[in-house]
CSV table of C-alpha atoms and ligand atoms in Angstrom, one decimal:
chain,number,residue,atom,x,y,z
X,1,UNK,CA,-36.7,44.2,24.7
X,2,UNK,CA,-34.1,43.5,27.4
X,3,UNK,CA,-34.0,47.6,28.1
X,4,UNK,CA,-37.1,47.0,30.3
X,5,UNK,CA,-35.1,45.0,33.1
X,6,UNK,CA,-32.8,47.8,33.9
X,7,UNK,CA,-35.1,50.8,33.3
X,8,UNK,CA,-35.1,53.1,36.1
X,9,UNK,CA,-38.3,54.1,38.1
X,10,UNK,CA,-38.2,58.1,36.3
X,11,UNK,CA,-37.4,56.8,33.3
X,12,UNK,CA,-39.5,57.2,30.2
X,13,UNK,CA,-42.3,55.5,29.2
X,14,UNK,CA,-41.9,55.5,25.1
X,15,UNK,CA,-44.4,53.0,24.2
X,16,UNK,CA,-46.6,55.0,26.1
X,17,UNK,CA,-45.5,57.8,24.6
X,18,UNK,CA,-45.6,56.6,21.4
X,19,UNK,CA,-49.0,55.7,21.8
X,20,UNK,CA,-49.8,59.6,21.4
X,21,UNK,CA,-48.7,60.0,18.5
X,22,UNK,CA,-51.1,58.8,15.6
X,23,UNK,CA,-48.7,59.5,12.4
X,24,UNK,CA,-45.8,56.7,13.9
X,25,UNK,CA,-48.7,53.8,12.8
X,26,UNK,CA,-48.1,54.8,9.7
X,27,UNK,CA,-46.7,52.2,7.5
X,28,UNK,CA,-43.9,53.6,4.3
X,29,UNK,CA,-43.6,51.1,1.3
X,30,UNK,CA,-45.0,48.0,3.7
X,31,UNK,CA,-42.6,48.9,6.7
X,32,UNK,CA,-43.6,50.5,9.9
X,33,UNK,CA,-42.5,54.3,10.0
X,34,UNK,CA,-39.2,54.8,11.3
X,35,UNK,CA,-39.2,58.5,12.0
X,36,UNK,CA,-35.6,60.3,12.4
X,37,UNK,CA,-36.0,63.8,10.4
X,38,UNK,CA,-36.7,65.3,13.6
X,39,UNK,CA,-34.1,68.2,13.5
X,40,UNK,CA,-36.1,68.8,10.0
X,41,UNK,CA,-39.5,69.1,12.2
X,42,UNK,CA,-41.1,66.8,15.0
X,43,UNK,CA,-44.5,64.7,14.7
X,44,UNK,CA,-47.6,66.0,17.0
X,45,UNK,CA,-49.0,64.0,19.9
X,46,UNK,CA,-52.6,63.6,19.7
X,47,UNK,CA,-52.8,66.5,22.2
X,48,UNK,CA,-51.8,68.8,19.9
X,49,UNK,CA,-53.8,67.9,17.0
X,50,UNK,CA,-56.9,68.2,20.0
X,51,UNK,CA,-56.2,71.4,20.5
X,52,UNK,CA,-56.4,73.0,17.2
X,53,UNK,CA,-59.1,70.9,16.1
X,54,UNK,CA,-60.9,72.2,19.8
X,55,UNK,CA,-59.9,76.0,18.4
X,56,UNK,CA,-61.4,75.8,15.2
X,57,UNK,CA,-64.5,73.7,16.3
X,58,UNK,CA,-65.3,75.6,19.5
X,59,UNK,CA,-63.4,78.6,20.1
X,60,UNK,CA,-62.5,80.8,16.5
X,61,UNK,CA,-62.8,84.3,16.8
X,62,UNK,CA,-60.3,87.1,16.2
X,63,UNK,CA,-58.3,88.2,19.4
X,64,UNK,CA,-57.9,91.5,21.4
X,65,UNK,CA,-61.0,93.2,19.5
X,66,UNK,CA,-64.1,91.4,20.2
X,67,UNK,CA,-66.4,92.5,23.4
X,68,UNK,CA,-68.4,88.9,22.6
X,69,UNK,CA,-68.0,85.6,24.7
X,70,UNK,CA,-66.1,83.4,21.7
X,71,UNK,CA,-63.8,86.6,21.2
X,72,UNK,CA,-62.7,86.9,24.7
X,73,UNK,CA,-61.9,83.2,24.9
X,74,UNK,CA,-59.7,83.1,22.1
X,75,UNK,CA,-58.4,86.2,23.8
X,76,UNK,CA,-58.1,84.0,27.3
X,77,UNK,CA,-56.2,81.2,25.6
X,78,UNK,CA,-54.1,83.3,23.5
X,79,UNK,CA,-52.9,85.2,27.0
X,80,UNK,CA,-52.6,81.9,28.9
X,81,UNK,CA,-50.2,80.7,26.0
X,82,UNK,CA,-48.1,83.3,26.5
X,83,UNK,CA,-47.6,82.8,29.7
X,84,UNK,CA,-47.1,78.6,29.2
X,85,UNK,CA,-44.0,80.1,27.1
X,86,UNK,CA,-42.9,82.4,29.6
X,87,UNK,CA,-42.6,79.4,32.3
X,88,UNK,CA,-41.2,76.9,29.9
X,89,UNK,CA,-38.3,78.8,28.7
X,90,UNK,CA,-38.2,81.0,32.5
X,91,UNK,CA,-38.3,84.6,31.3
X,92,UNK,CA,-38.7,87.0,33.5
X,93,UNK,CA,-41.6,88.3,32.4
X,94,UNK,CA,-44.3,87.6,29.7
X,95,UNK,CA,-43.9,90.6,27.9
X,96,UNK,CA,-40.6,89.2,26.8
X,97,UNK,CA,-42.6,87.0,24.7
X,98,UNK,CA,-43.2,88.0,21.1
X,99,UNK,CA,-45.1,85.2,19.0
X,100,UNK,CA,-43.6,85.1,15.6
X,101,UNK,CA,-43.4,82.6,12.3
X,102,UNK,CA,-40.4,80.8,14.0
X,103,UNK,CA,-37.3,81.2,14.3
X,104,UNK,CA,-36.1,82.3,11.2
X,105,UNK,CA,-39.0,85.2,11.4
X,106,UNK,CA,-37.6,86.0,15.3
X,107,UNK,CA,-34.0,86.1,14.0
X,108,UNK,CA,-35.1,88.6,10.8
X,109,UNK,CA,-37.0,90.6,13.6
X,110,UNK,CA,-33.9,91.3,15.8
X,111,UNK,CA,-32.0,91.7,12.3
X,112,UNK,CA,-34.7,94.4,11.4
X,113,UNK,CA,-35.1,96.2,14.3
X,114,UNK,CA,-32.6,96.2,16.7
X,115,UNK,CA,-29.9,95.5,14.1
X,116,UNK,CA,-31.0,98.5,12.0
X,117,UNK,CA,-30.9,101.1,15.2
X,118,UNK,CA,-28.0,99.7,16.6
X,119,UNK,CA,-25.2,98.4,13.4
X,120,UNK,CA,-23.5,100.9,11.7
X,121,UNK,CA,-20.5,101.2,9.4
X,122,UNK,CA,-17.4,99.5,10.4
X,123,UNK,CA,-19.0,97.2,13.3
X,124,UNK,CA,-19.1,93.9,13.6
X,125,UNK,CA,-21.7,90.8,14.5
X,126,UNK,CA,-19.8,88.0,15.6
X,127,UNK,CA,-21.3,84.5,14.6
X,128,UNK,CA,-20.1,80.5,14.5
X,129,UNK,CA,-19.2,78.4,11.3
X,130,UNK,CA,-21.8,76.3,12.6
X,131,UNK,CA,-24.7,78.5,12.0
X,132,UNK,CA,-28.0,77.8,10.3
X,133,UNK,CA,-28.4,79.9,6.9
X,134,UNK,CA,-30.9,81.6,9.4
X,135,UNK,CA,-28.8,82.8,11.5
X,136,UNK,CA,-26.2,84.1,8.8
X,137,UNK,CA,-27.8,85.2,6.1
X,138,UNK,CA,-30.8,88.2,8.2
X,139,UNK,CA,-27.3,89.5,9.1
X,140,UNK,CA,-25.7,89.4,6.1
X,141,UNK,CA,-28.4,91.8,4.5
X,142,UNK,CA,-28.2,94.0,7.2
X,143,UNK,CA,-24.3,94.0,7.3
X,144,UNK,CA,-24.5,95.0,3.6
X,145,UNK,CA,-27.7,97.8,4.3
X,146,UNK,CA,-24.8,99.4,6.8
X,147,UNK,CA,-21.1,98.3,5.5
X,148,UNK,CA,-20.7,96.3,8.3
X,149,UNK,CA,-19.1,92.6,8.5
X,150,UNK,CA,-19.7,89.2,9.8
X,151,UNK,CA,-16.9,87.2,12.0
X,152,UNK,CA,-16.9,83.9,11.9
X,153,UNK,CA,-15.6,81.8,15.4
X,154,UNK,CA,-14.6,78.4,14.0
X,155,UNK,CA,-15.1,75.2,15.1
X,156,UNK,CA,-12.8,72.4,16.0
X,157,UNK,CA,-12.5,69.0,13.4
X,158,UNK,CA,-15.0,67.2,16.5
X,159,UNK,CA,-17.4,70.2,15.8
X,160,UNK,CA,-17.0,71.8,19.1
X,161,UNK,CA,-16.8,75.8,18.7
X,162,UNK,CA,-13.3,77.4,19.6
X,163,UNK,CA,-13.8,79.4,22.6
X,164,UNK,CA,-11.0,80.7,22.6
X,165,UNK,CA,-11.2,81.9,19.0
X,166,UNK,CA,-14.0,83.4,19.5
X,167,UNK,CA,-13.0,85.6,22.9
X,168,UNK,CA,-10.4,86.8,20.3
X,169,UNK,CA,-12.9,87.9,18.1
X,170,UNK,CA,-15.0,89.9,20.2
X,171,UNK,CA,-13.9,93.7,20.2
X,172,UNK,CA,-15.1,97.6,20.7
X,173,UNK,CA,-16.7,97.5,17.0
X,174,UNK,CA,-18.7,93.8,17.9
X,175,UNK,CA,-22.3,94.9,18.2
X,176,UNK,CA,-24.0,91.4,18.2
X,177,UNK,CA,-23.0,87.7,19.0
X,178,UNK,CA,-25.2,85.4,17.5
X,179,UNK,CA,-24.9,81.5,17.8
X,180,UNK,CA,-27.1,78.4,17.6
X,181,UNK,CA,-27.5,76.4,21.4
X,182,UNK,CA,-27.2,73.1,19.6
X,183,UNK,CA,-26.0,72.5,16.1
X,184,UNK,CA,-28.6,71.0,13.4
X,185,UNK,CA,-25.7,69.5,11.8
X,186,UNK,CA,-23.2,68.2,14.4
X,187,UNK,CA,-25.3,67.9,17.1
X,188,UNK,CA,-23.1,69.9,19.3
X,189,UNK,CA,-24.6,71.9,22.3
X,190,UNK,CA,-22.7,75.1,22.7
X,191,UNK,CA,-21.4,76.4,25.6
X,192,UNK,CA,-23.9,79.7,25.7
X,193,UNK,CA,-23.7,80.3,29.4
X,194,UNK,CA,-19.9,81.2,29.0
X,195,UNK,CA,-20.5,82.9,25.3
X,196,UNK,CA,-22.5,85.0,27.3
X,197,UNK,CA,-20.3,85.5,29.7
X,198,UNK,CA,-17.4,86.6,27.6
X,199,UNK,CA,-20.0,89.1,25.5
X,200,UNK,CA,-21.6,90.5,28.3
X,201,UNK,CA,-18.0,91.6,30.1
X,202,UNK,CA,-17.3,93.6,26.9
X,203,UNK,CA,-21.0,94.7,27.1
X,204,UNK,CA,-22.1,92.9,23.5
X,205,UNK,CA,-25.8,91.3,23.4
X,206,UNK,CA,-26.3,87.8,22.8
X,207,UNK,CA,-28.5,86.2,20.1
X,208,UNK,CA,-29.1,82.1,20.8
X,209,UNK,CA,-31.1,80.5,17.9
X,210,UNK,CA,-32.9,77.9,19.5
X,211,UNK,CA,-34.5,76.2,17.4
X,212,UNK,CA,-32.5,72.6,17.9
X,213,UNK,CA,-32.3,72.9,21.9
X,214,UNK,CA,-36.3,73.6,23.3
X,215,UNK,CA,-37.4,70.2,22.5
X,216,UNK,CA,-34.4,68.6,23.7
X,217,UNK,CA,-33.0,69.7,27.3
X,218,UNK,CA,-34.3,72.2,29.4
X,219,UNK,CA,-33.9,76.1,28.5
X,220,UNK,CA,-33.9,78.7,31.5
X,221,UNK,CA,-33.3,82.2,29.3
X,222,UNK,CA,-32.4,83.7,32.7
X,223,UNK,CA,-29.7,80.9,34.0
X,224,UNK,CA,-27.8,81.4,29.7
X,225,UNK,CA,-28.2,85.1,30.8
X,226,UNK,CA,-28.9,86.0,26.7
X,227,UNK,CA,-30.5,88.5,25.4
X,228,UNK,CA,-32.5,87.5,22.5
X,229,UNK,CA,-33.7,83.6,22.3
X,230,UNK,CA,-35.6,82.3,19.2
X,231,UNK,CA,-37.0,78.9,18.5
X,232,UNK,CA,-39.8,77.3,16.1
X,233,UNK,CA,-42.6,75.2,17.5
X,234,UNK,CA,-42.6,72.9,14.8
X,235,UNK,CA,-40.0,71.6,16.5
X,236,UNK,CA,-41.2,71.0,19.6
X,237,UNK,CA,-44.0,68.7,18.3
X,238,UNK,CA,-46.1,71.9,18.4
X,239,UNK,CA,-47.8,73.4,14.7
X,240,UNK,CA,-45.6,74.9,12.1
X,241,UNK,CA,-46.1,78.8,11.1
X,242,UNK,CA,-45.9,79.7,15.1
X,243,UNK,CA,-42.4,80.4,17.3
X,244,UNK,CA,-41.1,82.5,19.9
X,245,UNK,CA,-39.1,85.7,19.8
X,246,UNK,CA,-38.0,86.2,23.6
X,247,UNK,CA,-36.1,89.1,24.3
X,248,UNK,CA,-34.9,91.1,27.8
X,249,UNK,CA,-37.2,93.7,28.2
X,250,UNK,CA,-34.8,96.4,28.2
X,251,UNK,CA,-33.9,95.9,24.6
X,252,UNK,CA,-37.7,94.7,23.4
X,253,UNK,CA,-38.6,98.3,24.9
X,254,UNK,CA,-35.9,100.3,23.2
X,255,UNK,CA,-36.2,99.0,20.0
X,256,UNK,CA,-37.9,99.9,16.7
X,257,UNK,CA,-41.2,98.1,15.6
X,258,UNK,CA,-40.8,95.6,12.4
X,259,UNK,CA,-43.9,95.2,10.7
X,260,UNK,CA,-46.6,97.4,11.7
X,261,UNK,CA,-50.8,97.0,11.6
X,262,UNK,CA,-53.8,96.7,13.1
X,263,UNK,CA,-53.3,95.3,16.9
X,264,UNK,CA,-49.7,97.0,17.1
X,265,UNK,CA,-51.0,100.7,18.0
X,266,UNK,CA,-51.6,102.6,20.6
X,267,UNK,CA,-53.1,105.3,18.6
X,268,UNK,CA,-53.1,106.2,14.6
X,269,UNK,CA,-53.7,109.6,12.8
X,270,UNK,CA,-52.4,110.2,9.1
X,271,UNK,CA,-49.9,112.4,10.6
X,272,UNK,CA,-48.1,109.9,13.5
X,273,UNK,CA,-49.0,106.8,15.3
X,274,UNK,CA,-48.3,105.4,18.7
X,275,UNK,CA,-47.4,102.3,19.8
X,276,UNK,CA,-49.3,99.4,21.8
X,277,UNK,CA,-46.9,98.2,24.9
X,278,UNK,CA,-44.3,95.2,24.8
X,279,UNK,CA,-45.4,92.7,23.3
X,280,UNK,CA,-48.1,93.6,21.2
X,281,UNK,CA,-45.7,96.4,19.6
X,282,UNK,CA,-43.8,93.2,17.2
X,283,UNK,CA,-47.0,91.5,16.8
X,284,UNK,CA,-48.7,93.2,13.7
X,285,UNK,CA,-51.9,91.8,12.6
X,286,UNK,CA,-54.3,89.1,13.3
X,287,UNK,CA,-52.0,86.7,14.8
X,288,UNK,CA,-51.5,82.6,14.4
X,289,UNK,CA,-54.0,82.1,17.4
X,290,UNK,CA,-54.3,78.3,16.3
X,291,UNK,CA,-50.6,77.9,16.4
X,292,UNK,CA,-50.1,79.8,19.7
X,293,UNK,CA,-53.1,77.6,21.2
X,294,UNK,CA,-51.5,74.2,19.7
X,295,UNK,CA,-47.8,75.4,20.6
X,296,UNK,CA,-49.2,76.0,24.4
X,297,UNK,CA,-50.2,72.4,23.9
X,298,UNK,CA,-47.0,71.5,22.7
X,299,UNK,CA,-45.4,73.1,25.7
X,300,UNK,CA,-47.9,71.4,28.4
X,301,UNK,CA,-46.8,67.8,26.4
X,302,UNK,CA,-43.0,68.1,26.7
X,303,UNK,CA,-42.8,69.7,30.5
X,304,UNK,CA,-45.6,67.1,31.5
X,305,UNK,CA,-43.1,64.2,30.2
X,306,UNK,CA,-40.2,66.4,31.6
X,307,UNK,CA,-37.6,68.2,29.8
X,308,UNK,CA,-35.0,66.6,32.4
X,309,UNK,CA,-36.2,63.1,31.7
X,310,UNK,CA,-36.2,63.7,27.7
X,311,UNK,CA,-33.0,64.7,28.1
X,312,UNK,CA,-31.6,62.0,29.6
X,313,UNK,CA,-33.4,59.8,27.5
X,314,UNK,CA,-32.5,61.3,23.9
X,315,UNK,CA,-28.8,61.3,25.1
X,316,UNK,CA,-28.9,57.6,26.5
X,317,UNK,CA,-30.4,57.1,22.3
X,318,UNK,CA,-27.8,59.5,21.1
X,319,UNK,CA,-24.7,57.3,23.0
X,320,UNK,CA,-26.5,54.0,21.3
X,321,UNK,CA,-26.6,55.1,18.0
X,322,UNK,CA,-23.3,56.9,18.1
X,323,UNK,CA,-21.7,53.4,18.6
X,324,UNK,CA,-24.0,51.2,16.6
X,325,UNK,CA,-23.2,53.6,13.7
X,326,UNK,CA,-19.2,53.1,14.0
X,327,UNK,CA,-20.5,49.3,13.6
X,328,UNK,CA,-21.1,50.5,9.8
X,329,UNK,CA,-18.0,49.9,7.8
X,330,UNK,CA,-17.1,52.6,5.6
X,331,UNK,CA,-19.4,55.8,8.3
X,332,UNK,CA,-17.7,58.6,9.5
X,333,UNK,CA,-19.9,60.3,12.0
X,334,UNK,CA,-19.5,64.0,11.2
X,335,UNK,CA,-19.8,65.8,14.4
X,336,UNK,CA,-18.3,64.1,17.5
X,337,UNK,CA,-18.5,66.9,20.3
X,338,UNK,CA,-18.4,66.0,24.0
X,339,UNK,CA,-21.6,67.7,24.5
X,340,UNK,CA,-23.7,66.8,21.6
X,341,UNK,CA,-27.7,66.5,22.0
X,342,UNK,CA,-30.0,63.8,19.4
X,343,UNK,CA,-28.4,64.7,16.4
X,344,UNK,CA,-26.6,62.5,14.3
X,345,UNK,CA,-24.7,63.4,10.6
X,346,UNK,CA,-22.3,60.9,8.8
X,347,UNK,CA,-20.9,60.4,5.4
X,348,UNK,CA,-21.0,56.6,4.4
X,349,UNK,CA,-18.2,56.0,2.1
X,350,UNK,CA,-18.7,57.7,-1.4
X,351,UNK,CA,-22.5,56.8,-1.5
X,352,UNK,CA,-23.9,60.2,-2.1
X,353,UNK,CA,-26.4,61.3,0.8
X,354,UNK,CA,-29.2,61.5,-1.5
X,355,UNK,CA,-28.9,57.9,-2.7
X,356,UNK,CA,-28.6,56.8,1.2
X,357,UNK,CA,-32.1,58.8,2.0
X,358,UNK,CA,-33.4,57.2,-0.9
X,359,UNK,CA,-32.6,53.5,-0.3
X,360,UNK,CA,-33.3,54.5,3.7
X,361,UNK,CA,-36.7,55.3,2.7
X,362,UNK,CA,-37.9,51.8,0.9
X,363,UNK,CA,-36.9,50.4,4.0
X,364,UNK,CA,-39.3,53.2,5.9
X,365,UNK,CA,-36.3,55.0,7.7
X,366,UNK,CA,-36.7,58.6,7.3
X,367,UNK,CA,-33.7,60.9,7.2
X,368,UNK,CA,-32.7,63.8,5.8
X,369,UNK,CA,-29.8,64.5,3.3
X,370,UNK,CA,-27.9,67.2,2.0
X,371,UNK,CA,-26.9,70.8,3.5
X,372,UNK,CA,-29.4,70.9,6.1
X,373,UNK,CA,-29.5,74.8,5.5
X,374,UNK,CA,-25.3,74.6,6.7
X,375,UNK,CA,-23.3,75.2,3.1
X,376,UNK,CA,-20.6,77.5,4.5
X,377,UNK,CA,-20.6,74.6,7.3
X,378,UNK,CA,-20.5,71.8,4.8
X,379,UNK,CA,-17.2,73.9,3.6
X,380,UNK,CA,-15.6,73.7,6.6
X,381,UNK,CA,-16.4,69.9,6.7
X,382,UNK,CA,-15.3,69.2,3.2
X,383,UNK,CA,-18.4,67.5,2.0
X,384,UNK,CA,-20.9,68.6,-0.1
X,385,UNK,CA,-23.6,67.0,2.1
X,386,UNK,CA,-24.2,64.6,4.7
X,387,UNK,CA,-26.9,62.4,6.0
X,388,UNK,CA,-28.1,63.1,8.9
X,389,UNK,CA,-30.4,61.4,11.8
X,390,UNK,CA,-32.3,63.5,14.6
X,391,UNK,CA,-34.0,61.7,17.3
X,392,UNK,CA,-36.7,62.8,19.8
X,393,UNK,CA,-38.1,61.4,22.7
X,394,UNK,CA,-40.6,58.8,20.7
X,395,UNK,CA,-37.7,56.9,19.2
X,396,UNK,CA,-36.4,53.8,20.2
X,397,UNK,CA,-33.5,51.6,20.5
X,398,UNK,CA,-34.9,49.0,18.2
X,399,UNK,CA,-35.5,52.1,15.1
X,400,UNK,CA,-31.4,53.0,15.9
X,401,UNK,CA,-31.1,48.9,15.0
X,402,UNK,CA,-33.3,49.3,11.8
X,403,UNK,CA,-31.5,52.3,10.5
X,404,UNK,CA,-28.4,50.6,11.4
X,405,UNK,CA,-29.3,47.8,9.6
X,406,UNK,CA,-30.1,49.1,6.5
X,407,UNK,CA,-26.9,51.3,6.5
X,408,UNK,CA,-25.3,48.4,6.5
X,409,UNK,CA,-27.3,47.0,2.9
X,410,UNK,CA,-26.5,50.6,1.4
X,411,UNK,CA,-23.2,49.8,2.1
X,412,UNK,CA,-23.0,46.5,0.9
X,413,UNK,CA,-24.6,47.6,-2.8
X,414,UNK,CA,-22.4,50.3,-3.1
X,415,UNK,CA,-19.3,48.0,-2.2
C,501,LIG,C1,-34.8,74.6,11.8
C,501,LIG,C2,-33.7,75.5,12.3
C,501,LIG,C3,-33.8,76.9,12.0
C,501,LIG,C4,-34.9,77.5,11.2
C,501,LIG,O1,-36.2,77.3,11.8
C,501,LIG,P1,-37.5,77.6,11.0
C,501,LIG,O2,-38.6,76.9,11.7
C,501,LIG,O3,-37.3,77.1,9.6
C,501,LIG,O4,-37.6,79.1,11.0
C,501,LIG,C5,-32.8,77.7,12.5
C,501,LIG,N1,-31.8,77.2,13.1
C,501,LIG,C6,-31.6,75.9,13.4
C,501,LIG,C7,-30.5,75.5,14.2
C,501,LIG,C8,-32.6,75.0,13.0
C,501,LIG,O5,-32.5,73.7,13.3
């Protein structure tokens, strides 16, 4: 394609890249895979897939426990994971790292512990209308276990939040702020340097559910300044079942523990048990040591591509298919923020979104439609659903064309 001519010496290498990841040879219904469900969950390089399949074959053994050689290098690779986290989203420390389910399980652990200590009757835990069910409903429950209420900062008709609303929102009874770093719906990347600067001046923690930024632009925990981050690694072409609680220390040390179990002591009698120190105290049980060892080689794939050059990459892919979609008579691109990172959601006339993803798929575009776990968003939107595209760094210009063109055939049997 003509692209090559005027690609710049840093920038990405996607055939190359594309290369590493076995699943995109697949064919659907006769046509090559056109992968854009990516906000839904992200393929695996063959680096990945290497790495569990190296686990299971070479290195299984419980963790922590064992004095024999296979144990203590399960033990070795679950540590050095930790620590490949720890750099790649620039905590301070590694023992801000607590390995959990994903982000849904991080966000029910801050909900559950730290929520349940520190939200009482009458307070308040401020969030956005463009939250993830995820991110609303872990403090619903606990709002309702403690008569305490949600606020809700809304969000402009381009989908950016209101600053300004929210500020207004944030008083002596606010206890939490919790909002998503980029939107799974609109795309939008939210300010959350300045969130947390507003919070923190009125001394309120910050909660930043992660999930749609890690694989997408660079994260430094320190530079956003929040307190709890949460992300999945399925999302980060890493293995589903494993993601990242990171929390300052300070507030990790303070609070309760959420489950607890073997590994998570310090010492047990019938009458009272101790606890084993940050960050072992959250992680109850044998843990997902595949998924840790395959979301450290998740980790080593994206920051040895670079998280700088994805980014500008995916937003270069995100500024093409923004206006080859508005070539598609009858789309209305839901979600038009300045800052918006590889997410696309449109309605396309009154073709349902279910009958788009359908006809989409024949032509082996995958996308997702419907709420995208967003109904009090889709509310604020005024649609029941939308269709919605989410790139990552293996898709090309040519797919954009593809999906494009097929848009335009749903359009044209619907007319
Ligand atoms: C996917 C997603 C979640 C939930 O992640 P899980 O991996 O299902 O726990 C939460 N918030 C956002 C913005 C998401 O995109």
């Amino acid at each position: 394609m003509a692209s090559v001519v005027s690609a710049p010496r840093d920038a990405l290498n996607v055939a190359a890249i594309r290369q590493d990841f076995p699943i995109l040879r697949q064919r659907v219904h006769g046509k090559p895979l056109v992968y854009l469900d990516n906000a839904a969950t992200t393929q695996k390089p063959q680096a990945v897939i290497d790495a569990l399949q190296r686990y299971y074959s070479e290195e299984n053994a419980n963790v922590h426990r064992g004095v024999h050689s296979l144990s203590g290098r399960a033990t070795d690779a679950y540590d050095a994971a930790r620590e490949d986290v720890r750099r790649f989203i620039n905590a301070a420390d590694a023992r801000e790292i607590v390995f959990v389910r994903g982000t849904t399980e991080g966000i029910n652990l801050v909900a559950q512990t730290w929520g349940r200590a520190r939200v009482g009757a009458g307070d308040e835990i401020v969030l956005t209308e463009m939250e993830h069910h995820s991110n609303i409903v872990p403090w619903q429950i606990l709002c309702e276990e403690k008569g305490a209420r949600l606020r809700v900062a809304p969000i402009t008709d381009a989908g950016e939040l209101r600053l300004d609303e929210l500020e207004r929102l944030l008083n002596a009874r606010t206890r939490l702020v919790a909002v998503a770093h980029v939107s799974n719906v609109l795309g939008t990347v939210n300010p959350v340097a300045e969130i947390v600067r507003l919070a923190r001046a009125r001394g309120i923690p910050v909660l930043v559910d992660g999930a749609q930024a890690v694989a997408h632009m660079p994260v430094d925990v320190q530079a956003l300044g929040c307190d709890f981050y949460a992300f999945s690694g399925h999302k980060v072409l890493g293995p589903t079942g494993i993601g990242v609680l990171y929390g300052r220390r300070e507030l990790l040390e303070a609070m309760p523990v959420y489950q607890g179990g073997g590994g998570q002591i310090g010492s047990v009698t019938f009458d009272r048990t101790t606890y084993a120190p940050l960050p072992y105290k959250y992680e109850a049980g044998t843990p997902n040591i595949a998924g840790v060892i395959g979301l450290a080689a998740a980790i080593d794939y994206v920051t040895g591509v670079g998280l700088d050059r994805i980014a500008a990459y995916e937003r270069d892919l995100c500024a093409y298919a923004t206006s080859a979609l508005a070539d598609v008579p009858g789309l209305r691109l839901t979600g038009t923020a300045r800052d918006r990172a590889s997410v696309l959601s449109f309605v396309l006339g009154d073709v349902h979104p279910h009958d788009i993803g359908t006809i989409l798929d024949r032509e082996g575009v995958a996308i997702r439609a419907g709420h995208h776990c967003c109904q009090p968003l889709m509310r604020r939107l005024g649609v029941p659903a939308t269709a919605r595209a989410s790139l990552a760094l293996y898709n090309t210009r040519q797919e954009i064309d593809t999906l494009v063109a097929a848009l335009q055939r749903v359009g044209e049997v619907f007319e």
